PDB file of C-alpha atoms in Angstrom:
ATOM      1  CA  MET A   1     109.497  68.510  60.467  1.00  0.00           C
ATOM      2  CA  PRO A   2     108.292  65.736  62.856  1.00  0.00           C
ATOM      3  CA  GLY A   3     106.025  67.197  65.516  1.00  0.00           C
ATOM      4  CA  GLN A   4     106.120  70.759  64.280  1.00  0.00           C
ATOM      5  CA  PHE A   5     104.615  72.800  61.500  1.00  0.00           C
ATOM      6  CA  GLU A   6     106.895  74.335  58.910  1.00  0.00           C
ATOM      7  CA  PRO A   7     105.981  76.985  56.340  1.00  0.00           C
ATOM      8  CA  LEU A   8     105.334  76.001  52.742  1.00  0.00           C
ATOM      9  CA  PRO A   9     106.521  78.126  49.826  1.00  0.00           C
ATOM     10  CA  GLY A  10     103.722  80.429  48.728  1.00  0.00           C
ATOM     11  CA  GLY A  11     101.855  80.150  52.030  1.00  0.00           C
ATOM     12  CA  GLY A  12     100.424  77.366  54.105  1.00  0.00           C
ATOM     13  CA  ALA A  13     102.122  74.896  56.404  1.00  0.00           C
ATOM     14  CA  ALA A  14     103.125  71.251  56.637  1.00  0.00           C
ATOM     15  CA  VAL A  15     103.635  68.809  59.489  1.00  0.00           C
ATOM     16  CA  ALA A  16     104.568  65.128  59.627  1.00  0.00           C
ATOM     17  CA  LEU A  17     102.049  63.122  61.652  1.00  0.00           C
ATOM     18  CA  ASP A  18     102.057  59.420  62.461  1.00  0.00           C
ATOM     19  CA  ASP A  19      98.898  57.315  62.646  1.00  0.00           C
ATOM     20  CA  VAL A  20      98.565  57.714  66.424  1.00  0.00           C
ATOM     21  CA  GLU A  21      98.872  61.513  66.209  1.00  0.00           C
ATOM     22  CA  ILE A  22      96.319  61.625  63.396  1.00  0.00           C
ATOM     23  CA  SER A  23      93.948  59.495  65.471  1.00  0.00           C
ATOM     24  CA  ILE A  24      94.352  61.659  68.592  1.00  0.00           C
ATOM     25  CA  ILE A  25      93.757  64.982  66.822  1.00  0.00           C
ATOM     26  CA  ARG A  26      90.816  63.574  64.875  1.00  0.00           C
ATOM     27  CA  SER A  27      89.233  62.118  68.009  1.00  0.00           C
ATOM     28  CA  LEU A  28      89.616  65.406  69.885  1.00  0.00           C
ATOM     29  CA  ALA A  29      88.150  67.389  66.971  1.00  0.00           C
ATOM     30  CA  VAL A  30      85.148  65.022  66.775  1.00  0.00           C
ATOM     31  CA  GLN A  31      84.608  65.388  70.539  1.00  0.00           C
ATOM     32  CA  LEU A  32      84.735  69.162  70.119  1.00  0.00           C
ATOM     33  CA  LEU A  33      82.105  68.930  67.366  1.00  0.00           C
ATOM     34  CA  GLU A  34      79.865  66.870  69.646  1.00  0.00           C
ATOM     35  CA  LEU A  35      80.297  69.405  72.439  1.00  0.00           C
ATOM     36  CA  ILE A  36      79.546  72.415  70.214  1.00  0.00           C
ATOM     37  CA  GLY A  37      76.470  70.685  68.859  1.00  0.00           C
ATOM     38  CA  PRO A  38      74.969  70.208  65.423  1.00  0.00           C
ATOM     39  CA  GLY A  39      74.425  72.949  62.917  1.00  0.00           C
ATOM     40  CA  PRO A  40      71.054  73.944  61.477  1.00  0.00           C
ATOM     41  CA  GLY A  41      68.843  70.918  60.867  1.00  0.00           C
ATOM     42  CA  ALA A  42      66.378  70.090  58.148  1.00  0.00           C
ATOM     43  CA  ASP A  43      63.999  72.703  59.520  1.00  0.00           C
ATOM     44  CA  ALA A  44      66.524  75.505  58.873  1.00  0.00           C
ATOM     45  CA  SER A  45      65.252  78.426  56.862  1.00  0.00           C
ATOM     46  CA  ASP A  46      66.053  78.755  53.163  1.00  0.00           C
ATOM     47  CA  ASP A  47      66.138  82.522  53.675  1.00  0.00           C
ATOM     48  CA  PRO A  48      69.708  83.717  54.361  1.00  0.00           C
ATOM     49  CA  LEU A  49      68.390  87.057  55.646  1.00  0.00           C
ATOM     50  CA  ALA A  50      66.191  85.299  58.198  1.00  0.00           C
ATOM     51  CA  ASP A  51      69.169  83.156  59.242  1.00  0.00           C
ATOM     52  CA  LEU A  52      71.216  86.318  59.685  1.00  0.00           C
ATOM     53  CA  PHE A  53      68.738  87.634  62.234  1.00  0.00           C
ATOM     54  CA  ALA A  54      68.052  84.308  63.944  1.00  0.00           C
ATOM     55  CA  GLU A  55      68.503  84.638  67.663  1.00  0.00           C
ATOM     56  CA  GLY A  56      70.728  82.389  69.705  1.00  0.00           C
ATOM     57  CA  PRO A  57      70.755  81.629  73.414  1.00  0.00           C
ATOM     58  CA  SER A  58      70.908  84.475  75.893  1.00  0.00           C
ATOM     59  CA  GLU A  59      72.103  82.465  78.896  1.00  0.00           C
ATOM     60  CA  PRO A  60      75.679  81.224  79.259  1.00  0.00           C
ATOM     61  CA  PRO A  61      76.173  77.468  78.802  1.00  0.00           C
ATOM     62  CA  ALA A  62      76.193  75.261  81.901  1.00  0.00           C
ATOM     63  CA  ASP A  63      79.172  73.166  80.771  1.00  0.00           C
ATOM     64  CA  PRO A  64      82.461  74.772  81.938  1.00  0.00           C
ATOM     65  CA  VAL A  65      84.162  73.956  78.621  1.00  0.00           C
ATOM     66  CA  LEU A  66      81.429  75.701  76.641  1.00  0.00           C
ATOM     67  CA  LYS A  67      81.647  78.634  79.054  1.00  0.00           C
ATOM     68  CA  ARG A  68      85.353  78.877  78.184  1.00  0.00           C
ATOM     69  CA  LEU A  69      84.670  78.580  74.449  1.00  0.00           C
ATOM     70  CA  PHE A  70      81.744  81.050  74.556  1.00  0.00           C
ATOM     71  CA  PRO A  71      82.511  83.428  77.441  1.00  0.00           C
ATOM     72  CA  ASP A  72      80.349  86.343  78.498  1.00  0.00           C
ATOM     73  CA  ALA A  73      81.342  89.452  76.578  1.00  0.00           C
ATOM     74  CA  TYR A  74      80.771  92.099  79.217  1.00  0.00           C
ATOM     75  CA  ILE A  75      81.633  90.461  82.520  1.00  0.00           C
ATOM     76  CA  ASP A  76      85.106  91.045  83.914  1.00  0.00           C
ATOM     77  CA  PRO A  77      86.208  87.817  85.646  1.00  0.00           C
ATOM     78  CA  GLU A  78      88.750  89.774  87.707  1.00  0.00           C
ATOM     79  CA  GLY A  79      86.372  92.491  88.829  1.00  0.00           C
ATOM     80  CA  THR A  80      83.767  92.463  91.561  1.00  0.00           C
ATOM     81  CA  PRO A  81      81.209  95.044  90.393  1.00  0.00           C
ATOM     82  CA  GLN A  82      78.414  96.414  92.525  1.00  0.00           C
ATOM     83  CA  ALA A  83      75.059  94.630  92.227  1.00  0.00           C
ATOM     84  CA  ALA A  84      73.533  97.173  89.817  1.00  0.00           C
ATOM     85  CA  GLU A  85      76.619  97.196  87.620  1.00  0.00           C
ATOM     86  CA  ALA A  86      76.759  93.385  87.627  1.00  0.00           C
ATOM     87  CA  GLU A  87      73.123  93.189  86.543  1.00  0.00           C
ATOM     88  CA  GLU A  88      73.781  95.633  83.710  1.00  0.00           C
ATOM     89  CA  GLN A  89      76.803  93.592  82.587  1.00  0.00           C
ATOM     90  CA  ARG A  90      74.701  90.402  82.600  1.00  0.00           C
ATOM     91  CA  ALA A  91      72.017  92.107  80.485  1.00  0.00           C
ATOM     92  CA  HIS A  92      74.581  93.347  77.940  1.00  0.00           C
ATOM     93  CA  SER A  93      76.245  89.909  77.828  1.00  0.00           C
ATOM     94  CA  ALA A  94      72.886  88.186  77.273  1.00  0.00           C
ATOM     95  CA  GLU A  95      72.049  90.550  74.420  1.00  0.00           C
ATOM     96  CA  PHE A  96      75.469  90.109  72.813  1.00  0.00           C
ATOM     97  CA  ARG A  97      75.294  86.313  73.176  1.00  0.00           C
ATOM     98  CA  ARG A  98      71.802  86.235  71.635  1.00  0.00           C
ATOM     99  CA  PHE A  99      73.063  87.780  68.387  1.00  0.00           C
ATOM    100  CA  THR A 100      76.556  86.265  68.147  1.00  0.00           C
ATOM    101  CA  GLU A 101      76.698  82.766  69.633  1.00  0.00           C
ATOM    102  CA  ASN A 102      75.090  80.995  66.670  1.00  0.00           C
ATOM    103  CA  ASP A 103      77.740  82.450  64.339  1.00  0.00           C
ATOM    104  CA  LEU A 104      80.544  81.666  66.789  1.00  0.00           C
ATOM    105  CA  ARG A 105      79.375  78.070  67.068  1.00  0.00           C
ATOM    106  CA  ALA A 106      79.125  77.780  63.275  1.00  0.00           C
ATOM    107  CA  GLY A 107      82.689  79.087  62.883  1.00  0.00           C
ATOM    108  CA  LYS A 108      84.106  76.714  65.492  1.00  0.00           C
ATOM    109  CA  ARG A 109      82.153  73.843  63.948  1.00  0.00           C
ATOM    110  CA  GLU A 110      83.495  74.627  60.468  1.00  0.00           C
ATOM    111  CA  ASN A 111      87.085  74.824  61.757  1.00  0.00           C
ATOM    112  CA  ALA A 112      86.791  71.463  63.538  1.00  0.00           C
ATOM    113  CA  LEU A 113      85.210  69.905  60.433  1.00  0.00           C
ATOM    114  CA  ALA A 114      88.097  71.224  58.319  1.00  0.00           C
ATOM    115  CA  VAL A 115      90.548  69.483  60.667  1.00  0.00           C
ATOM    116  CA  VAL A 116      88.620  66.199  60.513  1.00  0.00           C
ATOM    117  CA  ARG A 117      88.337  66.357  56.707  1.00  0.00           C
ATOM    118  CA  SER A 118      92.030  67.073  56.184  1.00  0.00           C
ATOM    119  CA  LEU A 119      93.001  64.223  58.525  1.00  0.00           C
ATOM    120  CA  ASP A 120      90.570  61.847  56.805  1.00  0.00           C
ATOM    121  CA  ALA A 121      92.101  62.736  53.439  1.00  0.00           C
ATOM    122  CA  LEU A 122      95.568  62.157  54.877  1.00  0.00           C
ATOM    123  CA  ALA A 123      94.620  58.797  56.420  1.00  0.00           C
ATOM    124  CA  SER A 124      93.012  57.566  53.207  1.00  0.00           C
ATOM    125  CA  ALA A 125      96.229  58.280  51.317  1.00  0.00           C
ATOM    126  CA  GLY A 126      98.100  55.464  53.090  1.00  0.00           C
ATOM    127  CA  THR A 127      99.301  54.032  56.394  1.00  0.00           C
ATOM    128  CA  GLY A 128     102.184  54.783  58.701  1.00  0.00           C
ATOM    129  CA  GLY A 129     101.484  58.499  58.851  1.00  0.00           C
ATOM    130  CA  ALA A 130     102.155  61.161  56.292  1.00  0.00           C
ATOM    131  CA  VAL A 131     102.945  64.808  55.786  1.00  0.00           C
ATOM    132  CA  LEU A 132      99.897  67.003  56.182  1.00  0.00           C
ATOM    133  CA  LYS A 133     100.002  70.014  53.870  1.00  0.00           C
ATOM    134  CA  LEU A 134      97.669  72.920  54.546  1.00  0.00           C
ATOM    135  CA  SER A 135      96.797  75.986  52.508  1.00  0.00           C
ATOM    136  CA  ALA A 136      96.941  79.385  54.228  1.00  0.00           C
ATOM    137  CA  GLU A 137      93.171  79.254  54.853  1.00  0.00           C
ATOM    138  CA  GLU A 138      93.343  75.692  56.176  1.00  0.00           C
ATOM    139  CA  SER A 139      96.210  76.760  58.443  1.00  0.00           C
ATOM    140  CA  ARG A 140      94.007  79.453  59.990  1.00  0.00           C
ATOM    141  CA  GLN A 141      91.205  76.915  60.502  1.00  0.00           C
ATOM    142  CA  TRP A 142      93.627  74.490  62.123  1.00  0.00           C
ATOM    143  CA  LEU A 143      95.013  77.228  64.350  1.00  0.00           C
ATOM    144  CA  SER A 144      91.527  78.164  65.552  1.00  0.00           C
ATOM    145  CA  CYS A 145      90.618  74.526  66.176  1.00  0.00           C
ATOM    146  CA  LEU A 146      93.879  73.818  68.048  1.00  0.00           C
ATOM    147  CA  ASN A 147      93.151  76.850  70.221  1.00  0.00           C
ATOM    148  CA  ASP A 148      89.619  75.595  70.936  1.00  0.00           C
ATOM    149  CA  LEU A 149      90.932  72.118  71.761  1.00  0.00           C
ATOM    150  CA  ARG A 150      93.460  73.556  74.207  1.00  0.00           C
ATOM    151  CA  LEU A 151      90.787  75.747  75.808  1.00  0.00           C
ATOM    152  CA  ALA A 152      88.543  72.690  76.199  1.00  0.00           C
ATOM    153  CA  ILE A 153      91.269  70.503  77.685  1.00  0.00           C
ATOM    154  CA  GLY A 154      92.543  73.361  79.843  1.00  0.00           C
ATOM    155  CA  SER A 155      89.044  73.835  81.221  1.00  0.00           C
ATOM    156  CA  ARG A 156      88.766  70.124  82.081  1.00  0.00           C
ATOM    157  CA  LEU A 157      92.180  70.353  83.798  1.00  0.00           C
ATOM    158  CA  ASP A 158      91.167  73.548  85.668  1.00  0.00           C
ATOM    159  CA  ILE A 159      94.004  75.544  84.115  1.00  0.00           C
ATOM    160  CA  ALA A 160      93.390  79.201  84.908  1.00  0.00           C
ATOM    161  CA  ASP A 161      96.847  80.712  84.421  1.00  0.00           C
ATOM    162  CA  GLU A 162     100.476  79.951  83.551  1.00  0.00           C
ATOM    163  CA  ASP A 163     101.257  78.777  87.097  1.00  0.00           C
ATOM    164  CA  ASP A 164      98.736  75.966  86.664  1.00  0.00           C
ATOM    165  CA  THR A 165     100.510  74.889  83.477  1.00  0.00           C
ATOM    166  CA  ASP A 166     103.845  74.745  85.308  1.00  0.00           C
ATOM    167  CA  LEU A 167     102.330  72.407  87.909  1.00  0.00           C
ATOM    168  CA  LEU A 168     101.155  70.052  85.161  1.00  0.00           C
ATOM    169  CA  TYR A 169     104.743  69.410  84.079  1.00  0.00           C
ATOM    170  CA  ARG A 170     105.439  67.913  87.497  1.00  0.00           C
ATOM    171  CA  LEU A 171     102.487  65.518  87.649  1.00  0.00           C
ATOM    172  CA  PRO A 172     103.531  61.921  88.416  1.00  0.00           C
ATOM    173  CA  ASP A 173     103.036  59.402  85.624  1.00  0.00           C
ATOM    174  CA  GLU A 174     100.354  57.547  87.597  1.00  0.00           C
ATOM    175  CA  ASP A 175      98.151  60.649  87.844  1.00  0.00           C
ATOM    176  CA  PRO A 176      94.948  59.980  85.836  1.00  0.00           C
ATOM    177  CA  ARG A 177      95.185  63.473  84.328  1.00  0.00           C
ATOM    178  CA  LYS A 178      98.589  62.740  82.763  1.00  0.00           C
ATOM    179  CA  PRO A 179      97.321  61.675  79.285  1.00  0.00           C
ATOM    180  CA  MET A 180      95.154  64.801  79.049  1.00  0.00           C
ATOM    181  CA  VAL A 181      98.091  66.931  80.200  1.00  0.00           C
ATOM    182  CA  MET A 182     100.350  65.388  77.558  1.00  0.00           C
ATOM    183  CA  ALA A 183      97.738  66.109  74.867  1.00  0.00           C
ATOM    184  CA  TYR A 184      97.391  69.698  76.133  1.00  0.00           C
ATOM    185  CA  LEU A 185     101.137  70.312  76.002  1.00  0.00           C
ATOM    186  CA  TRP A 186     101.568  68.582  72.628  1.00  0.00           C
ATOM    187  CA  LEU A 187      98.741  70.580  71.051  1.00  0.00           C
ATOM    188  CA  GLY A 188     100.360  73.721  72.478  1.00  0.00           C
ATOM    189  CA  GLY A 189     103.597  72.875  70.660  1.00  0.00           C
ATOM    190  CA  LEU A 190     101.723  72.297  67.398  1.00  0.00           C
ATOM    191  CA  GLN A 191      99.832  75.549  67.858  1.00  0.00           C
ATOM    192  CA  GLU A 192     103.007  77.519  68.549  1.00  0.00           C
ATOM    193  CA  THR A 193     104.802  76.221  65.455  1.00  0.00           C
ATOM    194  CA  LEU A 194     101.705  76.788  63.299  1.00  0.00           C
ATOM    195  CA  VAL A 195     101.543  80.407  64.485  1.00  0.00           C
ATOM    196  CA  GLY A 196     105.197  80.741  63.418  1.00  0.00           C
ATOM    197  CA  THR A 197     104.318  79.732  59.860  1.00  0.00           C
ATOM    198  CA  LEU A 198     101.658  82.430  59.635  1.00  0.00           C
ATOM    199  CA  LEU A 199     103.929  85.274  60.722  1.00  0.00           C
ATOM    200  CA  PRO A 200     105.443  87.392  57.922  1.00  0.00           C
TER     201      PRO A 200
END
């Protein structure tokens, strides 16, 4: 079980993590929370219907990581549309973002918080690492958070496709990106084994 998720009887997954691994995942999840931003503050409405129709931002984020986490819905990154078509795509993307980004951020925030909470509970149980056991729902939250963490790190490493990933394997140890690359690859292994536990 070390380093990989295994299915639990009746659903869910388990993985053995040492203290360093717990610390790394927790730190990355907290950084993701800081990047996504806080949820509704004290001035949030008590009316759930009003919250449902609250509008979010219409412009894409400036930070490249947030752009990767919250991409435009109607713009084809591979295509080069004509000016009129591009303007129409931008307008549709802005409208879509305005009504969906708040919910997307809330979902990503909740998934990252679930990861932090489960690791905090694990760390408080003792020292020297432990076996993390997740329910089926917690497994889905972890999977989403691991995906977001890899997207964030991949964006910082300028990973655009599989060829870029292959180049990362050959980085020399003295390259300053090496620790981030190792985290990216390790999280990918965790993500892959967690997906395996969710398959029928």
